[in-house]
Short mmCIF file of C-alpha atoms and ligand atoms in Angstrom, two decimals:
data_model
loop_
_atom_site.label_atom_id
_atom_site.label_comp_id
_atom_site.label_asym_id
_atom_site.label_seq_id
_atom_site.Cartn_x
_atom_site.Cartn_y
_atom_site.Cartn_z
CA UNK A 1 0.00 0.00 0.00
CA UNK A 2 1.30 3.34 -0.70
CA UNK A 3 0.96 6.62 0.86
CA UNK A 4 0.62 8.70 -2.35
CA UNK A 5 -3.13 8.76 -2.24
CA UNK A 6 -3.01 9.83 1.21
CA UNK A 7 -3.36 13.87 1.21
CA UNK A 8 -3.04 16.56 3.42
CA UNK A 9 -5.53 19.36 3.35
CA UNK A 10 -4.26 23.19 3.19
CA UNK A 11 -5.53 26.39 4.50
CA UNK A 12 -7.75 27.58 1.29
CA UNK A 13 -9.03 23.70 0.93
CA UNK A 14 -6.33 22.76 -1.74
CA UNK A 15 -5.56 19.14 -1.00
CA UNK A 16 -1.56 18.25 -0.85
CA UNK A 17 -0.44 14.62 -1.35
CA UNK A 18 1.57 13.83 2.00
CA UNK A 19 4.29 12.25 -0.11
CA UNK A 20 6.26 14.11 -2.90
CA UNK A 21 8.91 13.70 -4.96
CA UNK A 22 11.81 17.15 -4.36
CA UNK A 23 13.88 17.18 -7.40
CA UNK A 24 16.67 19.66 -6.23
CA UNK A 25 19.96 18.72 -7.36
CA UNK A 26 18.09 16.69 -10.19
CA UNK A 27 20.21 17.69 -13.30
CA UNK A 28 17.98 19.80 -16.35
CA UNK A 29 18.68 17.10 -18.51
CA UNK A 30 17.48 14.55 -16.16
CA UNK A 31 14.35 16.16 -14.96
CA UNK A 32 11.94 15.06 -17.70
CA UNK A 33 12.11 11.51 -17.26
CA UNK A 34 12.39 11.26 -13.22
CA UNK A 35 9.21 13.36 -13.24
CA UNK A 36 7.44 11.05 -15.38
CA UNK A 37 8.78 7.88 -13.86
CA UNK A 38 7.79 9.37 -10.76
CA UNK A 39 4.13 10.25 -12.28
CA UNK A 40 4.34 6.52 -13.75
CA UNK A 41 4.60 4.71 -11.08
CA UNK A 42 1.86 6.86 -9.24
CA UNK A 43 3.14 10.24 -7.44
CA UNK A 44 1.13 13.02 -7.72
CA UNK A 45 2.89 15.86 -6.10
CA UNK A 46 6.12 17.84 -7.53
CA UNK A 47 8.42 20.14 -5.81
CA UNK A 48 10.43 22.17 -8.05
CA UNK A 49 12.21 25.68 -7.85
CA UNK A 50 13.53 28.51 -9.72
CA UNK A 51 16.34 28.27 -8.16
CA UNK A 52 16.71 24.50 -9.12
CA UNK A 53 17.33 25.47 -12.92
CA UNK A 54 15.45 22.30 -13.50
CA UNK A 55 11.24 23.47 -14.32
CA UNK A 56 11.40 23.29 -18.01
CA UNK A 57 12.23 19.57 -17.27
CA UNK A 58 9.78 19.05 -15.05
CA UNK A 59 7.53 20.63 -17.01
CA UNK A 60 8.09 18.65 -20.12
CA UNK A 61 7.95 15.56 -17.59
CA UNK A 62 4.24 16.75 -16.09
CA UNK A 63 3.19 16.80 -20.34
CA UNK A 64 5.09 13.41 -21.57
CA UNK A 65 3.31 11.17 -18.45
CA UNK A 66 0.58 12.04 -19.96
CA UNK A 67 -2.02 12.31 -16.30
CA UNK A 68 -4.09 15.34 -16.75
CA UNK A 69 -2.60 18.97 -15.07
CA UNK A 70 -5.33 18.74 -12.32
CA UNK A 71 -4.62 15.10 -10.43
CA UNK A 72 -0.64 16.47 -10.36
CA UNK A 73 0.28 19.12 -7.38
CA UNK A 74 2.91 21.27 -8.63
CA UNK A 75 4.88 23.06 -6.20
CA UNK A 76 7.54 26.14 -6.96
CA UNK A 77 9.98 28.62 -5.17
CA UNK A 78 10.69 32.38 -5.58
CA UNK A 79 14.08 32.60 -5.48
CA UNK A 80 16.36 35.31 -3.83
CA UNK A 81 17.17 37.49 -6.14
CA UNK A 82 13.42 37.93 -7.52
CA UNK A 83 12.22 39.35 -4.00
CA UNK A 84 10.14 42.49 -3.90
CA UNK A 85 6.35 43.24 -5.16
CA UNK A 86 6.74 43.59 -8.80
CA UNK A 87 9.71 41.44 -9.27
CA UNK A 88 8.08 38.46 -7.47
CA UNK A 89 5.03 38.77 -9.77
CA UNK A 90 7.31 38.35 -12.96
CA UNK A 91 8.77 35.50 -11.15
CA UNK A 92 5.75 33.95 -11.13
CA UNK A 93 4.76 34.17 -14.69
CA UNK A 94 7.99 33.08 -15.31
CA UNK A 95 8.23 30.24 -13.37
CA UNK A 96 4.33 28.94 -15.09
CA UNK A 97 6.49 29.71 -18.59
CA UNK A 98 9.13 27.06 -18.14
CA UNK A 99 7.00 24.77 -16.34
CA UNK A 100 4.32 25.57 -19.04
CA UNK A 101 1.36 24.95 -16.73
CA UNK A 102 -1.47 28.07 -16.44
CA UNK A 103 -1.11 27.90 -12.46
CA UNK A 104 0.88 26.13 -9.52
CA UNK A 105 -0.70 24.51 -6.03
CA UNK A 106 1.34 26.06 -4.45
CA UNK A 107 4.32 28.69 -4.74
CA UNK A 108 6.67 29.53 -1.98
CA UNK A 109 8.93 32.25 -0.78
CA UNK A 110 12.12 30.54 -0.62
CA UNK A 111 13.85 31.87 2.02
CA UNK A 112 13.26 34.85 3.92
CA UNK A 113 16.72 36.61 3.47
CA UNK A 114 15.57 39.13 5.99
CA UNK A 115 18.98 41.34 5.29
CA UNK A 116 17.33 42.23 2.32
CA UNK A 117 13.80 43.13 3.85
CA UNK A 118 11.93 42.25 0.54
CA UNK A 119 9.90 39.41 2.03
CA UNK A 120 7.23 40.98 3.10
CA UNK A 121 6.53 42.67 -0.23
CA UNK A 122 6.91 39.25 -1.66
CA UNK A 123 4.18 38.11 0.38
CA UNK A 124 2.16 41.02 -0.43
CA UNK A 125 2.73 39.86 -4.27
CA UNK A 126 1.52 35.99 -3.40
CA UNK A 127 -1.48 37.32 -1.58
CA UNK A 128 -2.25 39.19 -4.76
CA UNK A 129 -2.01 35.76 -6.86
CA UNK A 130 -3.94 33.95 -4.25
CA UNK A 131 -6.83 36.75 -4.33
CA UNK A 132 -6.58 36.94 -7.88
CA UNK A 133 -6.86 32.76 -8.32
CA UNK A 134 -3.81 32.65 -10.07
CA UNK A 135 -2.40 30.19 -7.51
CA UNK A 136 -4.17 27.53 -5.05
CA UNK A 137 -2.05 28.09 -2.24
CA UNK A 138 0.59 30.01 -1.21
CA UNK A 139 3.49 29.86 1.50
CA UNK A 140 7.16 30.41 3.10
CA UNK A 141 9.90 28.14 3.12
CA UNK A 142 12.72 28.47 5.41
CA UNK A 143 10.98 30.83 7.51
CA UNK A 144 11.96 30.82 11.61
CA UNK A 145 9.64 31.77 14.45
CA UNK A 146 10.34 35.50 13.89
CA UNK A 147 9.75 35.66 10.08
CA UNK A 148 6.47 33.91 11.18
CA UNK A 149 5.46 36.38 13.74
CA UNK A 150 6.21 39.18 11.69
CA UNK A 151 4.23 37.87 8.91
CA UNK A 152 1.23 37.23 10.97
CA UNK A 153 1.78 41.08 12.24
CA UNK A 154 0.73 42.48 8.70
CA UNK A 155 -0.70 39.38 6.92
CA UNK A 156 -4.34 38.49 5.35
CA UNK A 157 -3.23 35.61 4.52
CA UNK A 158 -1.19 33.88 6.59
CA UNK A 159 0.93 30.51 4.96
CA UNK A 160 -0.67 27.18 4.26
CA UNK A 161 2.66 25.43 4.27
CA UNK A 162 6.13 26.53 5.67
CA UNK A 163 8.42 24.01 4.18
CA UNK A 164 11.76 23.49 6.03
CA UNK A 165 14.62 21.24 7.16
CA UNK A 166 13.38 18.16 9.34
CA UNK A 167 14.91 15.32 9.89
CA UNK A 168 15.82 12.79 12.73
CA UNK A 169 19.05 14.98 13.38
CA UNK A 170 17.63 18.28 13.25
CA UNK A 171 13.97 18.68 14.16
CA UNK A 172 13.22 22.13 14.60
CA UNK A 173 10.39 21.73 17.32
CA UNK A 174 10.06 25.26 17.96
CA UNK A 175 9.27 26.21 14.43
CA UNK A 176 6.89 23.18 14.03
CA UNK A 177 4.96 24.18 17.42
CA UNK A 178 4.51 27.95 15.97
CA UNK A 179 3.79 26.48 12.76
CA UNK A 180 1.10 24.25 14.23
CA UNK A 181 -0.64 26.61 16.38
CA UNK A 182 -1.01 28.83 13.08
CA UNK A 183 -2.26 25.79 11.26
CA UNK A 184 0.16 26.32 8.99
CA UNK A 185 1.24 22.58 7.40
CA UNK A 186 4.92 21.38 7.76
CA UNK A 187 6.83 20.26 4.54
CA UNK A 188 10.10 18.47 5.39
CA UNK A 189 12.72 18.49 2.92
CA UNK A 190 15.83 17.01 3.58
CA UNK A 191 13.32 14.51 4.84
CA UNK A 192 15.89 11.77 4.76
CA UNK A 193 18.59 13.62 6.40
CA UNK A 194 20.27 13.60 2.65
CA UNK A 195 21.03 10.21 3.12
CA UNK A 196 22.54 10.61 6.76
CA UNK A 197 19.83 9.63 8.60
CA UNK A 198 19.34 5.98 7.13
CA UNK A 199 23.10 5.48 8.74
CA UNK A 200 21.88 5.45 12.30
CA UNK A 201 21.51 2.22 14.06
CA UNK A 202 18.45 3.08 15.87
CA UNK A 203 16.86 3.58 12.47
CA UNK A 204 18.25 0.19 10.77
CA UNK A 205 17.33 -1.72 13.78
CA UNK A 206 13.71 -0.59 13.94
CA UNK A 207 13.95 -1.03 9.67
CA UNK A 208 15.04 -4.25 10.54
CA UNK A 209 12.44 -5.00 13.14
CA UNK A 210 9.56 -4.12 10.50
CA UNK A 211 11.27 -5.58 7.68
CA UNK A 212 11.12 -2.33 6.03
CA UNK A 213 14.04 0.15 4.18
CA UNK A 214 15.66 2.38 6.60
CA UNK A 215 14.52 5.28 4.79
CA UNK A 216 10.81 3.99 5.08
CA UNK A 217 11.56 4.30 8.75
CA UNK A 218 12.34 7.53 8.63
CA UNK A 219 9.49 8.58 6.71
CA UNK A 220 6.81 7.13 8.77
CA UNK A 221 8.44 8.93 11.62
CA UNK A 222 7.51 12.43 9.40
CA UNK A 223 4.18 11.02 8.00
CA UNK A 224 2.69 9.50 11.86
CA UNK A 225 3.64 13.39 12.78
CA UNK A 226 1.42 14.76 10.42
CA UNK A 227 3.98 15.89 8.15
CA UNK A 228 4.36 16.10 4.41
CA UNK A 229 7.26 14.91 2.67
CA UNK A 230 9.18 15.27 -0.74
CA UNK A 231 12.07 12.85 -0.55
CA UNK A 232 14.17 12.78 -3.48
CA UNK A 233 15.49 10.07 -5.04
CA UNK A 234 16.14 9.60 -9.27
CA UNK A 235 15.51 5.94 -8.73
CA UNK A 236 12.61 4.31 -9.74
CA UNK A 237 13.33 1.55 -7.29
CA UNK A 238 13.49 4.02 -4.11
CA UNK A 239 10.76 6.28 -5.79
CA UNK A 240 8.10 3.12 -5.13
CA UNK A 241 9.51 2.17 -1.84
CA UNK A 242 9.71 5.49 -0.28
CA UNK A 243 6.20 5.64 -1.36
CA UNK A 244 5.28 2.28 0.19
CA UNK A 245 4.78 3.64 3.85
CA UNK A 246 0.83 2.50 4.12
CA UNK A 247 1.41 -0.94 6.25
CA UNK A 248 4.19 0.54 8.77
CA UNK A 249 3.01 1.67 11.74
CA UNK A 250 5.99 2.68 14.27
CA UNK A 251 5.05 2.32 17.99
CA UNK A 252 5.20 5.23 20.45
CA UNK A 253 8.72 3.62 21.71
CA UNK A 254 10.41 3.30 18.17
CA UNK A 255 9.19 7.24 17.45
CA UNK A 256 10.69 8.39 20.74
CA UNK A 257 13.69 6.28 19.90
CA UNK A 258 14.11 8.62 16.52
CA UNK A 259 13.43 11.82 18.13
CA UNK A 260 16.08 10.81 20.43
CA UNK A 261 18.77 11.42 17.53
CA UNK A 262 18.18 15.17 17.38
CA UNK A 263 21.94 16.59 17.64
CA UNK A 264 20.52 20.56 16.57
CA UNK A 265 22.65 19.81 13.29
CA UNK A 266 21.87 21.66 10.31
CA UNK A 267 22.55 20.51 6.81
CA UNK A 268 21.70 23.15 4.76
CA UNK A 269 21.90 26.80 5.02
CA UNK A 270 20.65 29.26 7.46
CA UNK A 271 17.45 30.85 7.10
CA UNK A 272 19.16 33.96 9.08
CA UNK A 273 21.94 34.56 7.07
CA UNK A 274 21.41 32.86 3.26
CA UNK A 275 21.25 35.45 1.07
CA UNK A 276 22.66 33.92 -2.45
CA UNK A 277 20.70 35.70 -5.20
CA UNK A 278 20.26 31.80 -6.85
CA UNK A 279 20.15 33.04 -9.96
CA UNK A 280 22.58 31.70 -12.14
N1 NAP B 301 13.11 24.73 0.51
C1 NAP B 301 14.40 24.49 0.56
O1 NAP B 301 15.22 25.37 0.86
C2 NAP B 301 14.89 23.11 0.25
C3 NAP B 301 16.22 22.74 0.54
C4 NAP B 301 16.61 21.43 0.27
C5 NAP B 301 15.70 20.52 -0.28
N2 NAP B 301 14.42 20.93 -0.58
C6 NAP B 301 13.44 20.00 -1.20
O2 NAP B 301 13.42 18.77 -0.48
C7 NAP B 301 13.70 17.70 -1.37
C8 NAP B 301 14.40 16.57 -0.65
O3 NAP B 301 15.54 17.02 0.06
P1 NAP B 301 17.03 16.60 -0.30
O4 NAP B 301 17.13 16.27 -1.74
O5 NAP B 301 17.91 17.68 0.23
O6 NAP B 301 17.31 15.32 0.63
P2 NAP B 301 16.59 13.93 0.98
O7 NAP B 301 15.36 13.74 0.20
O8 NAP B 301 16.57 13.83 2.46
O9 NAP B 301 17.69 12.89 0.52
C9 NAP B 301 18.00 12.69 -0.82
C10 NAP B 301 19.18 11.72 -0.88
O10 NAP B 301 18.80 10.45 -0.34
C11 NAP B 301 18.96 9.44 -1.33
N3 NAP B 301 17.81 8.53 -1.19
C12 NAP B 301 16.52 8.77 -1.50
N4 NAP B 301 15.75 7.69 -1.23
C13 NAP B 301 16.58 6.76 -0.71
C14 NAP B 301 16.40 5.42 -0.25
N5 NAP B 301 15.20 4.86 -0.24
N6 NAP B 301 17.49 4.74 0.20
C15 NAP B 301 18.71 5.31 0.19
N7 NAP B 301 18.95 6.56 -0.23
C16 NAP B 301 17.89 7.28 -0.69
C17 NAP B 301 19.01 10.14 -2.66
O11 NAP B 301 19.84 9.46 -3.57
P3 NAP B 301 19.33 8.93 -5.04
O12 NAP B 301 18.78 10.10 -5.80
O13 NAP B 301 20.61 8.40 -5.62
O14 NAP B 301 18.32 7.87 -4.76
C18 NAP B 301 19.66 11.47 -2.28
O15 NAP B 301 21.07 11.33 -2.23
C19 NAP B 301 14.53 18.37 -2.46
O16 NAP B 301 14.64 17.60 -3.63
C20 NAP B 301 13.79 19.67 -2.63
O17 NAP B 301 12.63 19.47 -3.42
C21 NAP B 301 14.01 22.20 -0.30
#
């Protein structure tokens, strides 16, 4: 049984499959056909950025497998260097042009870059695509308990999603417990720790236990919490069986066990300071 049928619903009503497939670091040239592998052997939910340099691929890979625009959730980013009102509106357009869809689910603010101070106009921009029906949902990525307090200062709209680093090694609780009492939905990414957390003992003893994949381990741990997740993997192999989540059902002991392995461990950058333009 798999858990790509199982969705997660968003502020708004738009409904988000709980498992995704993230294609960052998926090479141009390679997106087309792990997007419609991954559509093939049943995903229905996309996360792709501008920053990625990889949408026109996984556009042409949402047209070649063929299932129509509406059963597919497409997700994008804003990047950096297109912050501010205007600017983040051409972003947009842009971003439907090389995906070469007439609207996403869901389109994010990267990362707040707060040195810049151009978020909040960028927000002011979504909210105008989201009153305007030009997108389903809107939301943050990245964001820390301050950019979400200062959103919610000025907001109309506050985020459906705020997608950001989780994994058994760094699990942000504070963000997810300011995220959940603004019903705002958690998006892992990095859900897998990169690879890293499928190393840990604790995880390939309980995999072992359940006669599962460590990394199915690791994603029940995310999906039991509610949360959605967009592995990413450019095998079809993995693709199904980090799917395959719908018989495993981790005990209260074994998810203690993982939470255990926190270690406050970022892998990627920080929301504070990143500031890269990400346009290449
Ligand atoms: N918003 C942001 O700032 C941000 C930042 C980072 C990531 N993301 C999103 O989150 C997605 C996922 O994060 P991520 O790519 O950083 O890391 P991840 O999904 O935690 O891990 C991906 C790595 O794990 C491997 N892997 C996948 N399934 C596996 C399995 N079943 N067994 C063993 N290894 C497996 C992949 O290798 P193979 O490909 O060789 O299988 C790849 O090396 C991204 O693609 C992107 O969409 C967003």
């Amino acid at each position: 049984m798999t858990r790509l049928e199982t969705t997660v619903t968003l502020r708004g009503g738009a409904e988000i499959p709980q498992v995704g497939l993230g294609v960052f670091q998926v090479p141009p040239e390679q997106a087309q056909q792990v997007v419609e592998e991954a559509l093939a052997v049943g995903y229905r939910h996309v996360d792709t950025a501008a920053a990625y340099v990889n949408e026109s691929g996984v556009g042409a890979g949402l047209r070649a497998a063929g299932v129509p625009r509406e059963e597919v959730f497409v997700t994008s980013k804003l990047r950096n260097g297109d912050q501010g009102y205007d600017a983040t509106l051409r972003a947009y357009d842009d971003t439907l042009e090389r995906l070469g869809v007439d609207a996403l689910d869901l389109y994010l603010i990267h990362w707040p870059n707060p040195a810049a101070g151009l978020w909040q106009d960028s927000w002011r921009a979504l909210e105008t695509l989201l009153e305007s029906s030009r997108v389903r949902a809107i939301g943050v990525s990245n964001f820390l308990v301050e950019h979400l307090q200062e959103l919610a200062s000025f907001a109309t709209h506050l985020p459906a999603v705020n997608q950001i680093e989780v994994h058994p090694a760094f699990q942000q609780r504070e963000v997810i417990a300011e995220c959940e009492r603004r019903e705002i939905v958690v998006e892992a990414y990095s859900p897998l720790g990169q690879g890293a957390a499928l190393e840990s003992s604790v995880v390939r003893e309980i995999a072992t236990a359940h006669e599962v994949t460590p990394a199915q381990v690791v994603l029940a741990w995310h999906v039991q919490q509610g949360r959605v997740v967009i592995p990413k993997t450019t095998s079809r192999e993995r693709m199904v069986s980090n799917a395959d989540l719908g018989g495993l059902d981790l005990g209260a002991e074994e998810l203690r066990a993982i939470d255990f392995l926190e270690t406050g461990e970022r892998l990627g950058n920080d929301p504070r300071t990143f500031a890269l333009s990400q346009i290449r």
